[in-house]
Amino acid sequence: MSVEHRLSEVRSRMAKAAAECNREPESISLVAVSKTFAAEDIRPVIAAGQRIFGENRVQEAQGKWPVLQAETTGLELHLIGPLQSNKAAEAVALFDVIETVDREKIARALAEENKRQKRPLRYYIQVNTGLEPQKAGIAPDDVSAFVRLCRDDLALTVEGLMCIPPVDENPGPHFALLAKLAAENGVERLSMGMSGDFETAIGFGATSVRVGSAIFGSR
Ligand SMILES: *Cc1c(COP(=O)(O)O)cnc(C)c1O
């Protein structure tokens, strides 16, 4: 099956899931996760009309996106993987949205780079809904204070919350918790759902889903 075909398949599954919960399909965006795939694998997806992409490593993204961005205007690049503060400058220079703001140190480094580079990016706070020790993210109880710090003290544009539920659990309760935290904190967007569970995430209010293997094939 071609990558164009898989992309349209994902889009129609998203539309069907939206219709099933009476949501507008246009209110849900698709972040095509292109990590590990090369520029030549990504080009057909851009040619098929996809404009929003996600990468999980700054260095890997630097190796392929500048050339793709030069070829096509209007691309939007999301960082969906962990960010070290010594990479903040490079991340702000390359990405449009950073979905993995997960601690004060990185929030401060990003705020500084936004000012220095005059590139005010949009941000998501990553929430560790399963309180997994090995996983990044703000604990649910600390989300309010952290959103306030980012917005009020650092003037970051906090557009949404993001989560990656524990692999071995039913994701529904995690998506529900993320939606509740967003509502309580006046945060509009929810980045949740991947190839295996994006329809479930749409049912719980996802405004964007991050889909890799269902589009690009297995990694
Ligand atoms: C890789 C990745 C995805 C996409 O996963 P698939 O199962 O391939 O759809 C989504 N979100 C994050 C944070 C990822 O690292």
PDB file of C-alpha atoms and ligand atoms in Angstrom:
ATOM      1  CA  MET A   1       0.000   0.000   0.000  1.00  0.00           C
ATOM      2  CA  SER A   2       1.402   3.441  -0.899  1.00  0.00           C
ATOM      3  CA  VAL A   3       2.067   6.077   1.695  1.00  0.00           C
ATOM      4  CA  GLU A   4      -0.549   8.315  -0.006  1.00  0.00           C
ATOM      5  CA  HIS A   5      -3.118   5.567   0.447  1.00  0.00           C
ATOM      6  CA  ARG A   6      -2.222   5.036   4.097  1.00  0.00           C
ATOM      7  CA  LEU A   7      -2.453   8.792   4.711  1.00  0.00           C
ATOM      8  CA  SER A   8      -5.943   8.991   3.234  1.00  0.00           C
ATOM      9  CA  GLU A   9      -6.943   5.901   5.209  1.00  0.00           C
ATOM     10  CA  VAL A  10      -5.865   7.608   8.450  1.00  0.00           C
ATOM     11  CA  ARG A  11      -7.725  10.778   7.459  1.00  0.00           C
ATOM     12  CA  SER A  12     -10.944   8.885   6.811  1.00  0.00           C
ATOM     13  CA  ARG A  13     -10.655   6.951  10.082  1.00  0.00           C
ATOM     14  CA  MET A  14     -10.216  10.310  11.861  1.00  0.00           C
ATOM     15  CA  ALA A  15     -13.312  11.706  10.126  1.00  0.00           C
ATOM     16  CA  LYS A  16     -15.341   8.642  11.066  1.00  0.00           C
ATOM     17  CA  ALA A  17     -14.239   8.835  14.712  1.00  0.00           C
ATOM     18  CA  ALA A  18     -15.129  12.544  14.757  1.00  0.00           C
ATOM     19  CA  ALA A  19     -18.567  11.879  13.271  1.00  0.00           C
ATOM     20  CA  GLU A  20     -19.236   9.185  15.875  1.00  0.00           C
ATOM     21  CA  CYS A  21     -18.866  11.710  18.684  1.00  0.00           C
ATOM     22  CA  ASN A  22     -20.492  14.618  16.819  1.00  0.00           C
ATOM     23  CA  ARG A  23     -17.310  16.574  16.385  1.00  0.00           C
ATOM     24  CA  GLU A  24     -16.227  18.569  13.347  1.00  0.00           C
ATOM     25  CA  PRO A  25     -13.478  16.661  11.551  1.00  0.00           C
ATOM     26  CA  GLU A  26     -11.806  20.004  10.765  1.00  0.00           C
ATOM     27  CA  SER A  27     -11.366  20.619  14.498  1.00  0.00           C
ATOM     28  CA  ILE A  28      -8.864  17.754  14.738  1.00  0.00           C
ATOM     29  CA  SER A  29      -5.438  18.043  13.185  1.00  0.00           C
ATOM     30  CA  LEU A  30      -3.153  15.272  12.102  1.00  0.00           C
ATOM     31  CA  VAL A  31       0.503  15.429  13.088  1.00  0.00           C
ATOM     32  CA  ALA A  32       2.318  12.975  10.816  1.00  0.00           C
ATOM     33  CA  VAL A  33       5.201  11.544  12.847  1.00  0.00           C
ATOM     34  CA  SER A  34       8.150  11.144  10.488  1.00  0.00           C
ATOM     35  CA  LYS A  35      10.865  10.174  12.992  1.00  0.00           C
ATOM     36  CA  THR A  36      13.422   7.691  11.599  1.00  0.00           C
ATOM     37  CA  PHE A  37      12.187   8.314   8.024  1.00  0.00           C
ATOM     38  CA  ALA A  38      14.321  10.161   5.504  1.00  0.00           C
ATOM     39  CA  ALA A  39      13.434  13.245   3.458  1.00  0.00           C
ATOM     40  CA  GLU A  40      12.718  11.051   0.431  1.00  0.00           C
ATOM     41  CA  ASP A  41      10.118   9.094   2.439  1.00  0.00           C
ATOM     42  CA  ILE A  42       8.514  12.310   3.680  1.00  0.00           C
ATOM     43  CA  ARG A  43       8.245  14.048   0.271  1.00  0.00           C
ATOM     44  CA  PRO A  44       5.331  11.901  -1.004  1.00  0.00           C
ATOM     45  CA  VAL A  45       3.381  12.678   2.175  1.00  0.00           C
ATOM     46  CA  ILE A  46       3.927  16.402   1.639  1.00  0.00           C
ATOM     47  CA  ALA A  47       2.925  15.946  -2.008  1.00  0.00           C
ATOM     48  CA  ALA A  48      -0.287  14.260  -0.825  1.00  0.00           C
ATOM     49  CA  GLY A  49      -1.206  17.443   1.046  1.00  0.00           C
ATOM     50  CA  GLN A  50       0.021  16.763   4.583  1.00  0.00           C
ATOM     51  CA  ARG A  51       1.475  19.915   6.187  1.00  0.00           C
ATOM     52  CA  ILE A  52       1.979  19.166   9.920  1.00  0.00           C
ATOM     53  CA  PHE A  53       4.788  16.829  10.935  1.00  0.00           C
ATOM     54  CA  GLY A  54       6.256  15.612  14.222  1.00  0.00           C
ATOM     55  CA  GLU A  55       9.829  14.651  15.040  1.00  0.00           C
ATOM     56  CA  ASN A  56      11.206  13.423  18.340  1.00  0.00           C
ATOM     57  CA  ARG A  57      14.897  14.380  18.059  1.00  0.00           C
ATOM     58  CA  VAL A  58      16.254  17.849  17.391  1.00  0.00           C
ATOM     59  CA  GLN A  59      19.421  16.651  15.700  1.00  0.00           C
ATOM     60  CA  GLU A  60      17.673  14.177  13.418  1.00  0.00           C
ATOM     61  CA  ALA A  61      15.135  16.838  12.407  1.00  0.00           C
ATOM     62  CA  GLN A  62      17.913  19.330  11.624  1.00  0.00           C
ATOM     63  CA  GLY A  63      19.310  16.859   9.127  1.00  0.00           C
ATOM     64  CA  LYS A  64      16.199  16.633   6.951  1.00  0.00           C
ATOM     65  CA  TRP A  65      13.712  19.480   7.555  1.00  0.00           C
ATOM     66  CA  PRO A  66      15.573  22.606   6.380  1.00  0.00           C
ATOM     67  CA  VAL A  67      15.660  21.212   2.825  1.00  0.00           C
ATOM     68  CA  LEU A  68      11.983  20.140   2.944  1.00  0.00           C
ATOM     69  CA  GLN A  69      10.969  23.525   4.371  1.00  0.00           C
ATOM     70  CA  ALA A  70      12.822  25.248   1.537  1.00  0.00           C
ATOM     71  CA  GLU A  71      10.898  23.169  -1.028  1.00  0.00           C
ATOM     72  CA  THR A  72       7.399  23.711   0.372  1.00  0.00           C
ATOM     73  CA  THR A  73       6.009  26.706   2.231  1.00  0.00           C
ATOM     74  CA  GLY A  74       3.443  26.386   4.991  1.00  0.00           C
ATOM     75  CA  LEU A  75       4.861  23.318   6.701  1.00  0.00           C
ATOM     76  CA  GLU A  76       4.433  23.134  10.473  1.00  0.00           C
ATOM     77  CA  LEU A  77       6.972  21.158  12.476  1.00  0.00           C
ATOM     78  CA  HIS A  78       6.273  19.840  15.989  1.00  0.00           C
ATOM     79  CA  LEU A  79       8.842  18.557  18.469  1.00  0.00           C
ATOM     80  CA  ILE A  80       7.238  15.603  20.253  1.00  0.00           C
ATOM     81  CA  GLY A  81      10.310  14.133  21.978  1.00  0.00           C
ATOM     82  CA  PRO A  82      12.380  15.111  25.006  1.00  0.00           C
ATOM     83  CA  LEU A  83      14.316  18.374  24.864  1.00  0.00           C
ATOM     84  CA  GLN A  84      17.577  19.174  26.674  1.00  0.00           C
ATOM     85  CA  SER A  85      18.124  22.813  27.599  1.00  0.00           C
ATOM     86  CA  ASN A  86      21.412  22.924  25.672  1.00  0.00           C
ATOM     87  CA  LYS A  87      19.334  22.226  22.530  1.00  0.00           C
ATOM     88  CA  ALA A  88      16.746  24.954  23.204  1.00  0.00           C
ATOM     89  CA  ALA A  89      18.282  27.422  20.739  1.00  0.00           C
ATOM     90  CA  GLU A  90      18.340  24.883  17.913  1.00  0.00           C
ATOM     91  CA  ALA A  91      14.810  23.706  18.705  1.00  0.00           C
ATOM     92  CA  VAL A  92      13.408  27.249  18.662  1.00  0.00           C
ATOM     93  CA  ALA A  93      15.173  27.949  15.361  1.00  0.00           C
ATOM     94  CA  LEU A  94      13.712  24.873  13.630  1.00  0.00           C
ATOM     95  CA  PHE A  95      10.334  23.968  15.149  1.00  0.00           C
ATOM     96  CA  ASP A  96       7.000  25.803  15.139  1.00  0.00           C
ATOM     97  CA  VAL A  97       5.455  23.974  18.080  1.00  0.00           C
ATOM     98  CA  ILE A  98       7.145  22.228  21.013  1.00  0.00           C
ATOM     99  CA  GLU A  99       4.847  19.673  22.625  1.00  0.00           C
ATOM    100  CA  THR A 100       7.169  18.439  25.354  1.00  0.00           C
ATOM    101  CA  VAL A 101       7.646  21.288  27.831  1.00  0.00           C
ATOM    102  CA  ASP A 102       8.028  19.299  31.036  1.00  0.00           C
ATOM    103  CA  ARG A 103      10.086  21.264  33.582  1.00  0.00           C
ATOM    104  CA  GLU A 104      10.894  24.770  34.692  1.00  0.00           C
ATOM    105  CA  LYS A 105      14.459  24.770  33.434  1.00  0.00           C
ATOM    106  CA  ILE A 106      13.444  24.024  29.852  1.00  0.00           C
ATOM    107  CA  ALA A 107      10.527  26.478  30.007  1.00  0.00           C
ATOM    108  CA  ARG A 108      12.937  29.241  31.041  1.00  0.00           C
ATOM    109  CA  ALA A 109      15.447  28.327  28.324  1.00  0.00           C
ATOM    110  CA  LEU A 110      12.680  28.397  25.686  1.00  0.00           C
ATOM    111  CA  ALA A 111      11.354  31.747  26.896  1.00  0.00           C
ATOM    112  CA  GLU A 112      14.823  33.216  26.602  1.00  0.00           C
ATOM    113  CA  GLU A 113      15.328  31.827  23.085  1.00  0.00           C
ATOM    114  CA  ASN A 114      11.920  33.115  21.942  1.00  0.00           C
ATOM    115  CA  LYS A 115      13.066  36.600  22.879  1.00  0.00           C
ATOM    116  CA  ARG A 116      16.577  36.282  21.527  1.00  0.00           C
ATOM    117  CA  GLN A 117      15.506  34.844  18.159  1.00  0.00           C
ATOM    118  CA  LYS A 118      12.232  36.813  18.018  1.00  0.00           C
ATOM    119  CA  ARG A 119      10.478  33.514  17.300  1.00  0.00           C
ATOM    120  CA  PRO A 120       7.518  33.110  19.647  1.00  0.00           C
ATOM    121  CA  LEU A 121       6.674  29.422  19.239  1.00  0.00           C
ATOM    122  CA  ARG A 122       3.524  27.685  20.475  1.00  0.00           C
ATOM    123  CA  TYR A 123       3.844  25.185  23.300  1.00  0.00           C
ATOM    124  CA  TYR A 124       2.205  22.149  24.851  1.00  0.00           C
ATOM    125  CA  ILE A 125       2.861  20.968  28.390  1.00  0.00           C
ATOM    126  CA  GLN A 126       3.615  17.253  28.559  1.00  0.00           C
ATOM    127  CA  VAL A 127       1.710  15.589  31.397  1.00  0.00           C
ATOM    128  CA  ASN A 128       2.789  12.283  32.928  1.00  0.00           C
ATOM    129  CA  THR A 129      -0.783  11.038  33.389  1.00  0.00           C
ATOM    130  CA  GLY A 130       0.389   7.581  34.502  1.00  0.00           C
ATOM    131  CA  LEU A 131       3.001   8.963  36.941  1.00  0.00           C
ATOM    132  CA  GLU A 132       5.539   6.646  35.324  1.00  0.00           C
ATOM    133  CA  PRO A 133       8.984   7.218  36.860  1.00  0.00           C
ATOM    134  CA  GLN A 134      10.843   6.702  33.554  1.00  0.00           C
ATOM    135  CA  LYS A 135       8.543   8.999  31.586  1.00  0.00           C
ATOM    136  CA  ALA A 136       8.841  12.756  31.142  1.00  0.00           C
ATOM    137  CA  GLY A 137       6.021  15.092  32.031  1.00  0.00           C
ATOM    138  CA  ILE A 138       4.503  17.229  34.738  1.00  0.00           C
ATOM    139  CA  ALA A 139       2.545  15.320  37.409  1.00  0.00           C
ATOM    140  CA  PRO A 140      -1.222  15.939  37.116  1.00  0.00           C
ATOM    141  CA  ASP A 141      -1.275  17.703  40.510  1.00  0.00           C
ATOM    142  CA  ASP A 142       1.391  20.154  39.386  1.00  0.00           C
ATOM    143  CA  VAL A 143      -0.170  21.138  36.056  1.00  0.00           C
ATOM    144  CA  SER A 144      -1.997  24.245  37.325  1.00  0.00           C
ATOM    145  CA  ALA A 145       1.080  25.816  38.875  1.00  0.00           C
ATOM    146  CA  PHE A 146       3.214  24.935  35.858  1.00  0.00           C
ATOM    147  CA  VAL A 147       0.746  26.369  33.328  1.00  0.00           C
ATOM    148  CA  ARG A 148       0.660  29.577  35.383  1.00  0.00           C
ATOM    149  CA  LEU A 149       4.447  29.781  35.523  1.00  0.00           C
ATOM    150  CA  CYS A 150       4.731  29.304  31.748  1.00  0.00           C
ATOM    151  CA  ARG A 151       1.980  31.764  30.887  1.00  0.00           C
ATOM    152  CA  ASP A 152       2.214  34.467  33.524  1.00  0.00           C
ATOM    153  CA  ASP A 153       5.894  34.541  34.440  1.00  0.00           C
ATOM    154  CA  LEU A 154       7.494  33.416  31.183  1.00  0.00           C
ATOM    155  CA  ALA A 155       4.906  34.664  28.642  1.00  0.00           C
ATOM    156  CA  LEU A 156       4.969  31.378  26.725  1.00  0.00           C
ATOM    157  CA  THR A 157       1.989  30.660  24.473  1.00  0.00           C
ATOM    158  CA  VAL A 158       0.650  27.507  26.112  1.00  0.00           C
ATOM    159  CA  GLU A 159      -1.664  26.153  23.471  1.00  0.00           C
ATOM    160  CA  GLY A 160      -2.282  22.660  24.770  1.00  0.00           C
ATOM    161  CA  LEU A 161      -1.501  19.648  26.915  1.00  0.00           C
ATOM    162  CA  MET A 162       0.080  16.458  25.609  1.00  0.00           C
ATOM    163  CA  CYS A 163       0.314  12.937  27.023  1.00  0.00           C
ATOM    164  CA  ILE A 164       1.655   9.493  26.188  1.00  0.00           C
ATOM    165  CA  PRO A 165      -0.332   6.937  28.223  1.00  0.00           C
ATOM    166  CA  PRO A 166       1.435   3.885  29.701  1.00  0.00           C
ATOM    167  CA  VAL A 167       1.788   1.271  26.946  1.00  0.00           C
ATOM    168  CA  ASP A 168       0.178  -1.535  28.898  1.00  0.00           C
ATOM    169  CA  GLU A 169      -2.932   0.320  30.055  1.00  0.00           C
ATOM    170  CA  ASN A 170      -6.288   1.250  28.612  1.00  0.00           C
ATOM    171  CA  PRO A 171      -5.580   4.789  27.327  1.00  0.00           C
ATOM    172  CA  GLY A 172      -9.139   6.101  27.841  1.00  0.00           C
ATOM    173  CA  PRO A 173      -8.767   7.191  31.491  1.00  0.00           C
ATOM    174  CA  HIS A 174      -5.488   8.942  30.641  1.00  0.00           C
ATOM    175  CA  PHE A 175      -7.115  10.865  27.791  1.00  0.00           C
ATOM    176  CA  ALA A 176     -10.030  11.776  30.075  1.00  0.00           C
ATOM    177  CA  LEU A 177      -7.628  13.061  32.738  1.00  0.00           C
ATOM    178  CA  LEU A 178      -5.744  15.180  30.197  1.00  0.00           C
ATOM    179  CA  ALA A 179      -9.033  16.682  28.947  1.00  0.00           C
ATOM    180  CA  LYS A 180     -10.097  17.486  32.517  1.00  0.00           C
ATOM    181  CA  LEU A 181      -6.768  19.166  33.320  1.00  0.00           C
ATOM    182  CA  ALA A 182      -6.993  21.247  30.135  1.00  0.00           C
ATOM    183  CA  ALA A 183     -10.531  22.402  30.959  1.00  0.00           C
ATOM    184  CA  GLU A 184      -9.578  23.275  34.544  1.00  0.00           C
ATOM    185  CA  ASN A 185      -6.638  25.355  33.378  1.00  0.00           C
ATOM    186  CA  GLY A 186      -8.145  27.131  30.388  1.00  0.00           C
ATOM    187  CA  VAL A 187      -5.908  25.286  27.928  1.00  0.00           C
ATOM    188  CA  GLU A 188      -7.561  24.779  24.552  1.00  0.00           C
ATOM    189  CA  ARG A 189      -5.809  21.988  22.742  1.00  0.00           C
ATOM    190  CA  LEU A 190      -5.138  18.327  23.477  1.00  0.00           C
ATOM    191  CA  SER A 191      -2.402  16.346  21.728  1.00  0.00           C
ATOM    192  CA  MET A 192      -3.191  12.701  22.384  1.00  0.00           C
ATOM    193  CA  GLY A 193      -3.571   9.486  20.441  1.00  0.00           C
ATOM    194  CA  MET A 194      -1.100   7.605  18.237  1.00  0.00           C
ATOM    195  CA  SER A 195      -1.462   4.920  15.530  1.00  0.00           C
ATOM    196  CA  GLY A 196      -2.925   2.396  17.966  1.00  0.00           C
ATOM    197  CA  ASP A 197      -5.419   4.597  19.762  1.00  0.00           C
ATOM    198  CA  PHE A 198      -6.136   7.821  17.865  1.00  0.00           C
ATOM    199  CA  GLU A 199      -9.830   7.041  17.398  1.00  0.00           C
ATOM    200  CA  THR A 200     -10.204   6.552  21.162  1.00  0.00           C
ATOM    201  CA  ALA A 201      -8.359   9.841  21.738  1.00  0.00           C
ATOM    202  CA  ILE A 202     -10.732  11.666  19.373  1.00  0.00           C
ATOM    203  CA  GLY A 203     -13.635  10.309  21.432  1.00  0.00           C
ATOM    204  CA  PHE A 204     -12.075  11.925  24.512  1.00  0.00           C
ATOM    205  CA  GLY A 205     -11.575  15.288  22.829  1.00  0.00           C
ATOM    206  CA  ALA A 206      -8.168  15.168  21.124  1.00  0.00           C
ATOM    207  CA  THR A 207      -7.622  18.255  18.953  1.00  0.00           C
ATOM    208  CA  SER A 208      -4.551  16.701  17.401  1.00  0.00           C
ATOM    209  CA  VAL A 209      -3.377  13.141  17.008  1.00  0.00           C
ATOM    210  CA  ARG A 210       0.242  12.103  16.442  1.00  0.00           C
ATOM    211  CA  VAL A 211       0.337   9.275  13.938  1.00  0.00           C
ATOM    212  CA  GLY A 212       3.539   7.668  12.696  1.00  0.00           C
ATOM    213  CA  SER A 213       3.518   4.011  11.701  1.00  0.00           C
ATOM    214  CA  ALA A 214      -0.050   3.997  10.324  1.00  0.00           C
ATOM    215  CA  ILE A 215       1.192   6.513   7.714  1.00  0.00           C
ATOM    216  CA  PHE A 216       4.869   5.743   7.175  1.00  0.00           C
ATOM    217  CA  GLY A 217       4.900   2.031   7.969  1.00  0.00           C
ATOM    218  CA  SER A 218       6.719   0.302  10.802  1.00  0.00           C
ATOM    219  CA  ARG A 219      10.001   1.701  12.035  1.00  0.00           C
TER     220      ARG A 219
HETATM  221  C1  LIG B   1       6.652   7.904  17.745  1.00  0.00           C
HETATM  222  C2  LIG B   1       5.657   8.744  18.451  1.00  0.00           C
HETATM  223  C3  LIG B   1       4.327   8.810  18.008  1.00  0.00           C
HETATM  224  C4  LIG B   1       3.793   8.019  16.835  1.00  0.00           C
HETATM  225  O1  LIG B   1       3.705   6.674  17.178  1.00  0.00           O
HETATM  226  P1  LIG B   1       3.016   5.610  16.171  1.00  0.00           P
HETATM  227  O2  LIG B   1       2.625   4.510  17.083  1.00  0.00           O
HETATM  228  O3  LIG B   1       4.044   5.250  15.184  1.00  0.00           O
HETATM  229  O4  LIG B   1       1.847   6.287  15.560  1.00  0.00           O
HETATM  230  C5  LIG B   1       3.465   9.648  18.687  1.00  0.00           C
HETATM  231  N1  LIG B   1       3.878  10.384  19.751  1.00  0.00           N
HETATM  232  C6  LIG B   1       5.144  10.347  20.194  1.00  0.00           C
HETATM  233  C7  LIG B   1       5.519  11.183  21.363  1.00  0.00           C
HETATM  234  C8  LIG B   1       6.080   9.527  19.565  1.00  0.00           C
HETATM  235  O5  LIG B   1       7.342   9.501  20.031  1.00  0.00           O
END
